[in-house]
Short mmCIF file of C-alpha atoms in Angstrom, two decimals:
data_model
loop_
_atom_site.label_atom_id
_atom_site.label_comp_id
_atom_site.label_asym_id
_atom_site.label_seq_id
_atom_site.Cartn_x
_atom_site.Cartn_y
_atom_site.Cartn_z
CA MET S 1 85.24 117.77 101.20
CA SER S 2 88.17 116.28 102.16
CA VAL S 3 90.13 113.05 100.88
CA TYR S 4 92.68 111.44 103.42
CA ARG S 5 95.56 108.99 102.18
CA VAL S 6 96.79 106.34 104.59
CA ILE S 7 100.01 104.69 105.05
CA GLU S 8 101.42 102.22 107.10
CA VAL S 9 104.56 102.81 109.12
CA ILE S 10 106.55 100.62 112.08
CA GLY S 11 108.14 102.56 114.72
CA THR S 12 110.75 100.34 117.07
CA SER S 13 111.60 101.05 120.73
CA ALA S 14 114.00 99.11 123.23
CA SER S 15 111.67 100.27 125.92
CA SER S 16 108.02 99.87 125.33
CA TRP S 17 105.13 99.72 122.71
CA GLU S 18 104.20 103.43 123.52
CA GLU S 19 107.74 104.56 122.70
CA ALA S 20 107.52 102.79 119.15
CA ALA S 21 104.22 104.29 118.31
CA ARG S 22 105.60 107.72 119.26
CA GLU S 23 108.78 107.18 117.45
CA ALA S 24 106.81 105.68 114.26
CA ILE S 25 104.43 108.80 114.92
CA THR S 26 107.01 111.90 114.99
CA THR S 27 109.39 110.70 112.33
CA ALA S 28 106.67 110.30 109.86
CA ALA S 29 105.32 113.79 110.97
CA GLY S 30 108.68 115.39 109.85
CA SER S 31 107.57 114.56 105.92
CA LEU S 32 103.92 114.26 106.20
CA HIS S 33 101.69 117.47 106.53
CA ASP S 34 98.20 117.32 108.16
CA LEU S 35 98.27 114.19 110.23
CA ARG S 36 94.65 113.26 111.36
CA VAL S 37 94.93 109.89 113.03
CA ALA S 38 97.25 107.40 114.01
CA GLU S 39 95.92 103.82 114.64
CA VAL S 40 98.18 101.13 116.01
CA THR S 41 97.36 97.64 114.41
CA LYS S 42 99.86 95.37 115.48
CA GLN S 43 102.37 94.95 118.31
CA ASP S 44 104.84 92.63 118.84
CA VAL S 45 108.66 91.87 120.25
CA VAL S 46 111.62 91.03 118.63
CA VAL S 47 113.68 88.91 120.88
CA GLY S 48 117.62 89.18 120.13
CA GLU S 49 119.74 86.26 120.38
CA ASP S 50 121.42 88.18 123.35
CA GLY S 51 117.51 88.28 125.22
CA ALA S 52 117.63 91.79 124.36
CA LEU S 53 114.13 93.16 123.58
CA LEU S 54 113.04 95.18 120.67
CA PHE S 55 109.06 96.36 120.65
CA ARG S 56 107.68 96.98 117.48
CA ALA S 57 104.44 99.00 116.78
CA ARG S 58 102.90 98.65 113.28
CA ILE S 59 100.70 102.15 112.65
CA GLN S 60 98.43 103.38 110.26
CA LEU S 61 98.76 107.10 109.52
CA SER S 62 95.74 109.30 107.82
CA PHE S 63 96.76 112.40 106.40
CA LYS S 64 94.92 115.26 104.38
CA TYR S 65 95.55 114.38 100.57
CA VAL S 66 96.60 117.32 98.56
CA PRO S 67 97.06 116.42 94.92
CA ASP S 68 100.43 117.19 93.11
#
């Protein structure tokens, strides 16, 4: 049997939601081991004062739990 832990991360991108999700997952993978599932739970866009768009993807990541 296995146990998995779930955390939430938010990635951002000036170009797309896909890039924002990719950024969140690849950054988290640098410190988490044995990632299993990434689920996009929310997408939104922040509109800057200058009209610039910032795409954000909220991701739930599950990874295998290893007790300390």
